[in-house]
Amino acid sequence: MRTELGERLDDLATQAPAGISADGLWDRGRRRQRVRRAAGTAAAAALTLVAVLGGVQVARDMDGPPQPADEPRGLGHLPKRLYEPSAWTPGTDEAGPPGRLAALGASDRRRSVNWFTTVSYTGIYGVSAVDGSIRFLDLPTTDDKTMPGQIRDAALSPDGRTVGFVRSDDTPTADSHAVGWGLYDTVTGKVTELADPDVSRPEIDFVGQELLFSGDSRYLITGYAPDGQTDDKADSYVAWDVRTGRKTVIEGPGEKWLPNPGSAPSGIVWSRDRNVYRFDPATGQRQTLRTAMDAGTASFGPDGTAFAYVGVPPVDPDPDVSTPWPLFVGPDSKHLRVVPGITDVRDILGWVDSTHVVVVIKNVDYAIVDITDATAERGTIDLGQDDLLRSRFASDLWANPLVDGTKPEQYRNPAIARATTTGAVVVGLVCLVIWWRRRV
């Protein structure tokens, strides 16, 4: 019984040509198959390359130039403990500006130069005043020849908005030399360079003078002499306006050593012997007062009237005798009293309010002193073996409660991540080629 399909096949067989040459049919088929496989392989490779390059370009487009940091409203806080970040923690070059900072620190840092080379050095990091996160600061041409935990060439403003630093003329080497200073805006990432046109290579005595900001965060205070002049009387005491970069000479050369820096809610404060000086470059107003003892550090409260200073007693001829350094406090400079039980004050860190001053005791502990009754509340900021330094903290934040430090996120060598990604791409490409070859 014939079906309709069978009838159609018979008709096709009847109509087909009588003879068709099969010469070279197998070879032609093999060539076509090789061409198809080669085309498929090339297409797969091109597709993978486009995807990889496209991904890299998208990543670059997403990164772009560093954007200003978000600065949410609310109070900033100082941490009770400064944690050291992971050596591979990103810096501001990659992650952008950190926003308002609570503190500065120094720690071991590692960076990839290329796929096979890394460098290690001491890097300066900032602790966010908002969430406690940590980011290394890529300050241009800074001299990082410091030991971990030590900062000799950077300072944080009381409001946490500006980092002042020393600029050097070379990468950190034994031959690098200071050429000026810089101001890093922690919110916008902008860097302002400062330089004395009359002193191309300032001679800076880091032992005798650390960088500091004025109490109102408006001026970066520096001390330096012309290159090669290391005499005690060669230094000038200079303030740089953060807003304009303008230089104001507070004291010219001629004095012995640099003065003891102080603080006030406006202007600049410094002391020599029993004289405490206050000068506002913006208005030109000057004030001088005399203290009962030599003033190691003097500070005016937020109201501009409350006053505290660390007394420096005469040097005892017996080197084995340790003479106490008393703390004087009062509602003004004419009504002062000695705080009992505090005899080893190293510096004045800031003010909580107009009646409470914060001081460093024995290098590591702090005390909040009530100037109305001379009582003190002690505390500790854990810096490991380091000292509490005014230049490392945003002193305005003493007005707010301290918070526990935030443990930093752990990072690993980015070269490992790049190698892992590359390996995954290669494996994916091989698998794609194998799949395509089997398919065709």
Coordinates of C-alpha atoms in Angstrom, one line a residue:
M1 CA 0.0 0.0 0.0
R2 CA 1.5 3.2 -1.1
T3 CA 1.3 6.4 0.9
E4 CA 1.2 9.9 -0.2
L5 CA 4.8 10.4 1.0
G6 CA 6.0 7.4 -0.9
E7 CA 4.3 8.7 -4.1
R8 CA 6.1 12.0 -3.8
L9 CA 9.5 10.4 -3.2
D10 CA 9.0 8.3 -6.4
D11 CA 8.1 11.4 -8.3
L12 CA 11.3 13.2 -7.1
A13 CA 13.4 10.2 -8.0
T14 CA 12.0 10.2 -11.5
Q15 CA 12.6 13.9 -12.0
A16 CA 16.3 13.9 -10.6
P17 CA 19.2 14.1 -13.1
A18 CA 20.6 10.8 -14.1
G19 CA 24.2 11.4 -13.1
I20 CA 25.7 13.8 -10.5
S21 CA 29.5 13.8 -10.0
A22 CA 30.6 13.2 -6.4
D23 CA 34.2 14.2 -7.1
G24 CA 35.7 16.3 -4.2
L25 CA 32.4 16.4 -2.3
W26 CA 34.1 15.1 1.0
D27 CA 37.0 17.5 0.7
R28 CA 34.7 20.4 0.1
G29 CA 32.6 19.5 3.1
R30 CA 35.7 19.3 5.3
R31 CA 36.9 22.7 4.2
R32 CA 33.5 24.3 4.9
Q33 CA 33.5 22.8 8.3
R34 CA 37.0 24.1 9.1
V35 CA 36.0 27.6 7.9
R36 CA 32.9 27.5 10.0
R37 CA 34.9 26.5 13.1
A38 CA 37.5 29.1 12.5
A39 CA 34.9 31.8 12.1
G40 CA 33.2 30.6 15.3
T41 CA 36.4 30.7 17.2
A42 CA 37.3 34.2 16.0
A43 CA 33.8 35.4 16.8
A44 CA 34.0 33.9 20.3
A45 CA 37.4 35.5 20.9
A46 CA 36.2 38.9 19.6
L47 CA 33.1 38.7 21.8
T48 CA 35.2 37.9 24.9
L49 CA 37.6 40.7 24.1
V50 CA 34.8 43.2 23.6
A51 CA 33.2 42.1 26.9
V52 CA 36.5 42.4 28.8
L53 CA 37.4 45.8 27.3
G54 CA 33.9 47.0 27.8
G55 CA 33.9 46.0 31.4
V56 CA 37.2 47.7 32.0
Q57 CA 35.9 50.9 30.3
V58 CA 32.7 50.8 32.3
A59 CA 34.7 50.5 35.5
R60 CA 36.8 53.4 34.5
D61 CA 33.8 55.5 33.6
M62 CA 32.2 54.6 37.0
D63 CA 35.4 55.6 38.8
G64 CA 36.1 58.8 37.0
P65 CA 37.7 61.7 38.9
P66 CA 37.4 61.7 42.7
Q67 CA 34.2 63.3 43.7
P68 CA 33.6 65.4 46.8
A69 CA 32.8 63.3 49.9
D70 CA 29.2 63.2 51.2
E71 CA 29.1 65.1 54.4
P72 CA 25.9 64.1 56.2
R73 CA 24.5 66.4 58.8
G74 CA 25.0 65.5 62.4
L75 CA 27.7 65.5 65.1
G76 CA 31.2 64.2 64.5
H77 CA 32.9 62.2 67.2
L78 CA 36.4 61.3 68.3
P79 CA 37.2 57.6 68.7
K80 CA 38.3 56.1 72.0
R81 CA 40.7 53.9 70.1
L82 CA 42.6 54.3 66.8
Y83 CA 42.9 51.1 64.9
E84 CA 45.6 50.5 62.4
P85 CA 44.2 49.9 58.9
S86 CA 45.1 47.0 56.7
A87 CA 48.2 47.6 54.7
W88 CA 46.2 47.4 51.4
T89 CA 43.5 49.8 52.5
P90 CA 42.6 52.0 49.6
G91 CA 43.8 55.6 49.5
T92 CA 42.2 58.8 48.4
D93 CA 43.6 58.4 44.9
E94 CA 41.4 55.4 44.4
A95 CA 38.5 56.0 46.8
G96 CA 38.2 59.8 46.7
P97 CA 38.2 62.3 49.6
P98 CA 37.2 60.8 53.0
G99 CA 35.1 63.7 54.3
R100 CA 35.5 65.4 57.6
L101 CA 38.1 63.6 59.8
A102 CA 38.3 63.0 63.5
A103 CA 41.9 61.9 63.7
L104 CA 45.1 61.2 61.8
G105 CA 47.3 58.1 62.2
A106 CA 50.4 56.5 60.6
S107 CA 50.7 52.9 59.7
D108 CA 52.5 50.4 57.4
R109 CA 51.2 50.7 53.8
R110 CA 51.6 48.6 50.7
R111 CA 50.8 49.6 47.1
S112 CA 51.1 47.8 43.8
V113 CA 53.4 49.4 41.3
N114 CA 52.6 46.9 38.6
W115 CA 51.5 43.2 38.3
F116 CA 54.7 42.0 39.9
T117 CA 56.1 44.8 42.1
T118 CA 54.8 46.3 45.4
V119 CA 56.2 49.0 47.6
S120 CA 56.0 49.4 51.4
Y121 CA 56.3 52.5 53.5
T122 CA 54.6 54.4 56.4
G123 CA 51.4 56.0 55.2
I124 CA 49.3 58.6 56.8
Y125 CA 45.6 57.6 57.2
G126 CA 42.5 59.5 58.3
V127 CA 39.6 58.4 60.5
S128 CA 36.2 59.6 59.5
A129 CA 34.4 61.8 62.1
V130 CA 31.1 60.5 60.8
D131 CA 31.3 56.7 60.7
G132 CA 34.9 55.9 61.9
S133 CA 36.0 54.4 58.6
I134 CA 39.7 54.6 57.6
R135 CA 41.3 55.7 54.4
F136 CA 44.9 56.4 53.5
L137 CA 45.7 59.9 52.5
D138 CA 47.6 60.3 49.2
L139 CA 49.1 63.6 50.0
P140 CA 51.3 64.8 47.1
T141 CA 55.1 64.8 47.6
T142 CA 55.0 64.2 51.3
D143 CA 58.0 62.9 53.1
D144 CA 56.9 59.5 54.5
K145 CA 60.2 58.7 56.2
T146 CA 58.6 58.1 59.6
M147 CA 58.2 55.1 61.8
P148 CA 54.8 53.6 62.2
G149 CA 52.6 55.6 64.5
Q150 CA 54.7 58.8 64.2
I151 CA 53.5 61.8 62.2
R152 CA 56.0 64.6 61.9
D153 CA 54.9 66.3 58.7
A154 CA 51.1 66.4 58.8
A155 CA 48.4 68.0 61.0
L156 CA 44.6 68.0 61.2
S157 CA 42.6 71.2 61.6
P158 CA 40.3 71.5 64.7
D159 CA 37.2 71.3 62.4
G160 CA 38.5 68.2 60.6
R161 CA 38.2 69.8 57.2
T162 CA 41.9 70.4 56.3
V163 CA 45.1 68.4 56.5
G164 CA 48.3 70.5 56.5
F165 CA 51.4 68.7 55.3
V166 CA 55.0 69.3 54.3
R167 CA 55.8 69.1 50.6
S168 CA 59.1 67.6 49.5
D169 CA 60.9 67.9 46.2
D170 CA 61.2 64.2 45.6
T171 CA 59.8 60.8 46.4
P172 CA 60.5 59.7 50.0
T173 CA 64.2 59.1 49.9
A174 CA 67.1 60.1 52.1
D175 CA 67.8 63.1 49.7
S176 CA 64.3 64.6 49.6
H177 CA 64.0 68.1 50.9
A178 CA 61.1 70.3 52.0
V179 CA 60.0 72.9 49.4
G180 CA 56.9 74.2 51.1
W181 CA 53.6 73.1 52.6
G182 CA 50.2 71.9 51.3
L183 CA 46.6 72.0 52.4
Y184 CA 44.3 69.0 51.6
D185 CA 40.5 69.6 51.8
T186 CA 39.1 66.4 53.2
V187 CA 35.7 67.0 51.7
T188 CA 36.5 68.2 48.1
G189 CA 39.9 66.6 47.7
K190 CA 41.4 69.9 46.6
V191 CA 45.1 70.5 47.3
T192 CA 46.5 74.0 47.8
E193 CA 50.2 74.4 47.6
L194 CA 52.0 76.9 49.9
A195 CA 55.5 78.3 49.3
D196 CA 57.6 81.2 50.5
P197 CA 59.0 82.9 47.4
D198 CA 62.0 84.1 49.4
V199 CA 62.8 80.6 50.8
S200 CA 62.9 78.0 48.1
R201 CA 64.1 75.2 50.4
P202 CA 62.9 75.9 54.0
E203 CA 64.9 74.4 56.9
I204 CA 62.4 72.8 59.2
D205 CA 63.2 71.6 62.7
F206 CA 60.7 68.8 63.2
V207 CA 62.0 68.2 66.7
G208 CA 61.4 71.7 67.9
Q209 CA 58.2 72.5 66.0
E210 CA 55.4 70.3 64.7
L211 CA 52.7 71.6 62.3
L212 CA 49.6 73.0 63.9
F213 CA 46.5 74.8 63.0
S214 CA 45.0 77.8 64.8
G215 CA 42.0 77.2 67.1
D216 CA 39.6 78.5 64.4
S217 CA 41.1 76.2 61.7
R218 CA 41.9 79.3 59.6
Y219 CA 45.7 79.3 59.8
L220 CA 48.4 76.7 59.4
I221 CA 51.2 77.5 61.8
T222 CA 54.8 76.7 60.6
G223 CA 58.3 77.5 61.8
Y224 CA 61.3 77.4 59.4
A225 CA 64.6 79.0 58.3
P226 CA 66.3 79.4 54.9
D227 CA 68.1 76.4 53.6
G228 CA 71.4 75.8 55.4
Q229 CA 70.6 78.2 58.3
T230 CA 70.4 76.0 61.4
D231 CA 71.2 78.6 64.0
D232 CA 68.8 78.8 66.9
K233 CA 67.8 82.4 65.9
A234 CA 67.3 81.8 62.2
D235 CA 63.7 80.6 62.3
S236 CA 60.6 82.6 61.5
Y237 CA 57.2 81.8 63.0
V238 CA 54.7 82.0 60.1
A239 CA 50.9 81.6 59.7
W240 CA 49.3 80.6 56.3
D241 CA 45.7 81.6 55.7
V242 CA 43.8 78.4 54.7
R243 CA 41.3 80.4 52.6
T244 CA 43.7 82.6 50.6
G245 CA 47.2 81.0 51.0
R246 CA 48.5 84.3 52.3
K247 CA 51.6 84.3 54.5
T248 CA 51.7 86.3 57.8
V249 CA 55.0 86.4 59.7
I250 CA 54.1 86.2 63.4
E251 CA 57.7 86.4 64.6
G252 CA 60.7 87.0 62.4
P253 CA 64.2 85.6 63.0
G254 CA 66.1 86.8 66.0
E255 CA 64.4 85.0 68.8
K256 CA 66.0 82.0 70.5
W257 CA 64.2 78.8 69.3
L258 CA 60.5 78.8 68.3
P259 CA 57.8 79.8 70.7
N260 CA 55.3 77.5 72.5
P261 CA 52.1 77.3 70.4
G262 CA 48.7 77.8 72.1
S263 CA 45.1 78.1 70.9
A264 CA 42.0 80.4 70.9
P265 CA 38.6 80.5 69.2
S266 CA 40.1 83.1 66.8
G267 CA 43.6 84.2 65.9
I268 CA 46.9 82.8 66.9
V269 CA 48.3 82.2 70.4
W270 CA 51.9 81.6 71.4
S271 CA 54.0 82.0 74.5
R272 CA 57.6 82.8 75.6
D273 CA 58.6 82.6 79.2
R274 CA 55.8 84.3 81.2
N275 CA 54.4 86.2 78.2
V276 CA 51.3 84.9 76.3
Y277 CA 50.7 86.6 73.0
R278 CA 47.4 86.6 71.0
F279 CA 47.3 88.0 67.5
D280 CA 44.6 88.0 64.8
P281 CA 46.0 88.4 61.3
A282 CA 42.5 89.2 59.9
T283 CA 42.1 92.3 62.2
G284 CA 45.6 93.1 63.3
Q285 CA 44.6 93.1 66.9
R286 CA 47.3 92.0 69.5
Q287 CA 47.1 91.1 73.1
T288 CA 49.8 90.3 75.7
L289 CA 49.3 88.9 79.2
R290 CA 51.7 87.8 81.9
T291 CA 51.4 84.6 83.8
A292 CA 52.7 83.6 87.2
M293 CA 54.9 80.9 85.8
D294 CA 56.5 80.3 82.4
A295 CA 53.7 79.1 80.1
G296 CA 54.4 75.9 78.3
T297 CA 51.0 75.9 76.5
A298 CA 48.2 78.5 76.8
S299 CA 44.7 78.3 75.6
F300 CA 41.6 80.4 75.6
G301 CA 38.1 78.8 75.9
P302 CA 35.3 78.9 73.3
D303 CA 34.0 82.1 74.8
G304 CA 37.3 83.8 74.2
T305 CA 37.7 84.6 78.0
A306 CA 38.1 81.3 79.9
F307 CA 41.8 80.6 80.2
A308 CA 44.1 77.7 80.9
Y309 CA 47.9 77.2 80.8
V310 CA 50.5 74.7 81.7
G311 CA 53.1 76.1 84.1
V312 CA 56.8 75.3 83.4
P313 CA 58.9 75.5 86.6
P314 CA 62.5 76.5 86.7
V315 CA 65.0 73.7 85.8
D316 CA 66.2 72.0 88.9
P317 CA 70.0 71.7 89.0
D318 CA 69.7 68.1 90.3
P319 CA 68.8 66.0 87.2
D320 CA 67.3 63.3 89.4
V321 CA 64.6 65.7 90.7
S322 CA 61.3 65.7 88.7
T323 CA 59.5 69.1 89.2
P324 CA 55.7 69.0 88.7
W325 CA 54.2 71.0 85.8
P326 CA 51.0 72.4 87.3
L327 CA 47.8 73.3 85.3
F328 CA 46.2 76.7 85.9
V329 CA 42.6 77.3 85.0
G330 CA 40.0 80.0 85.4
P331 CA 37.1 82.0 84.0
D332 CA 39.6 84.5 82.7
S333 CA 43.4 85.2 82.8
K334 CA 43.2 87.2 86.1
H335 CA 41.4 84.6 88.2
L336 CA 43.3 81.4 88.0
R337 CA 43.8 78.4 90.3
V338 CA 46.0 75.4 90.3
V339 CA 44.2 72.1 89.6
P340 CA 45.2 69.6 92.4
G341 CA 46.3 66.1 91.6
I342 CA 47.4 66.9 88.0
T343 CA 51.1 67.5 87.9
D344 CA 52.3 66.1 84.6
V345 CA 50.4 68.0 81.9
R346 CA 52.0 67.7 78.4
D347 CA 49.6 69.8 76.3
I348 CA 46.1 71.2 76.0
L349 CA 44.0 69.3 73.5
G350 CA 40.9 71.4 73.3
W351 CA 37.7 72.4 75.1
V352 CA 34.5 70.6 75.7
D353 CA 32.8 73.9 76.4
S354 CA 33.7 77.2 78.1
T355 CA 34.0 75.6 81.5
H356 CA 35.8 72.3 80.6
V357 CA 39.3 72.1 79.2
V358 CA 40.9 68.8 77.9
V359 CA 44.6 68.2 78.7
V360 CA 47.2 65.4 78.1
I361 CA 48.6 63.7 81.1
K362 CA 51.7 61.6 81.0
N363 CA 51.6 61.5 77.2
V364 CA 48.8 58.9 76.8
D365 CA 45.9 59.8 79.1
Y366 CA 43.7 62.8 79.0
A367 CA 41.7 64.7 81.7
I368 CA 38.6 66.9 81.3
V369 CA 39.0 69.6 83.9
D370 CA 36.2 71.7 85.2
I371 CA 37.6 75.2 85.5
T372 CA 35.0 76.3 88.0
D373 CA 35.8 73.8 90.7
A374 CA 39.1 72.3 89.4
T375 CA 37.8 68.8 89.4
A376 CA 39.0 66.4 86.7
E377 CA 37.5 63.4 84.8
R378 CA 40.2 61.1 83.4
G379 CA 40.1 59.0 80.3
T380 CA 42.2 57.3 77.7
I381 CA 42.4 57.2 73.9
D382 CA 44.2 54.0 72.9
L383 CA 47.0 54.8 70.5
G384 CA 49.2 51.8 71.3
Q385 CA 52.6 53.2 72.3
D386 CA 52.0 56.6 70.7
D387 CA 51.5 59.9 72.4
L388 CA 48.3 62.0 72.3
L389 CA 49.1 65.0 70.1
R390 CA 46.9 68.0 69.5
S391 CA 47.9 68.0 65.8
R392 CA 46.4 64.5 65.3
F393 CA 42.8 65.2 66.4
A394 CA 40.0 67.5 65.3
S395 CA 39.9 69.3 68.6
D396 CA 36.5 70.9 67.9
L397 CA 35.0 67.4 68.4
W398 CA 35.8 67.3 72.1
A399 CA 32.5 69.1 72.4
N400 CA 30.8 65.8 71.5
P401 CA 30.8 62.5 73.3
L402 CA 33.6 60.1 72.4
V403 CA 32.6 56.8 70.6
D404 CA 34.2 53.4 70.3
G405 CA 36.6 53.1 67.4
T406 CA 35.5 51.3 64.3
K407 CA 37.5 48.2 63.4
P408 CA 38.8 48.7 59.8
E409 CA 37.9 46.5 56.9
Q410 CA 40.5 44.0 55.8
Y411 CA 41.9 44.3 52.3
R412 CA 44.3 42.0 50.3
N413 CA 46.7 42.7 47.5
P414 CA 44.7 43.9 44.5
A415 CA 47.2 42.1 42.2
I416 CA 45.7 38.8 43.5
A417 CA 42.3 40.0 42.6
R418 CA 43.5 41.0 39.1
A419 CA 45.2 37.6 38.6
T420 CA 42.0 35.8 39.7
T421 CA 39.9 37.8 37.3
T422 CA 42.3 37.3 34.5
G423 CA 42.3 33.5 35.2
A424 CA 38.5 33.4 35.2
V425 CA 38.4 35.2 31.8
V426 CA 40.9 32.8 30.3
V427 CA 39.1 29.8 31.6
G428 CA 35.8 31.2 30.4
L429 CA 37.3 31.9 26.9
V430 CA 38.6 28.3 26.6
C431 CA 35.3 26.9 27.7
L432 CA 33.5 29.0 25.2
V433 CA 35.8 27.9 22.3
I434 CA 35.4 24.2 23.3
W435 CA 31.6 24.6 23.4
W436 CA 31.5 26.3 20.0
R437 CA 33.7 23.7 18.4
R438 CA 31.4 20.9 19.6
R439 CA 28.4 22.7 18.6
V440 CA 29.5 23.1 14.9

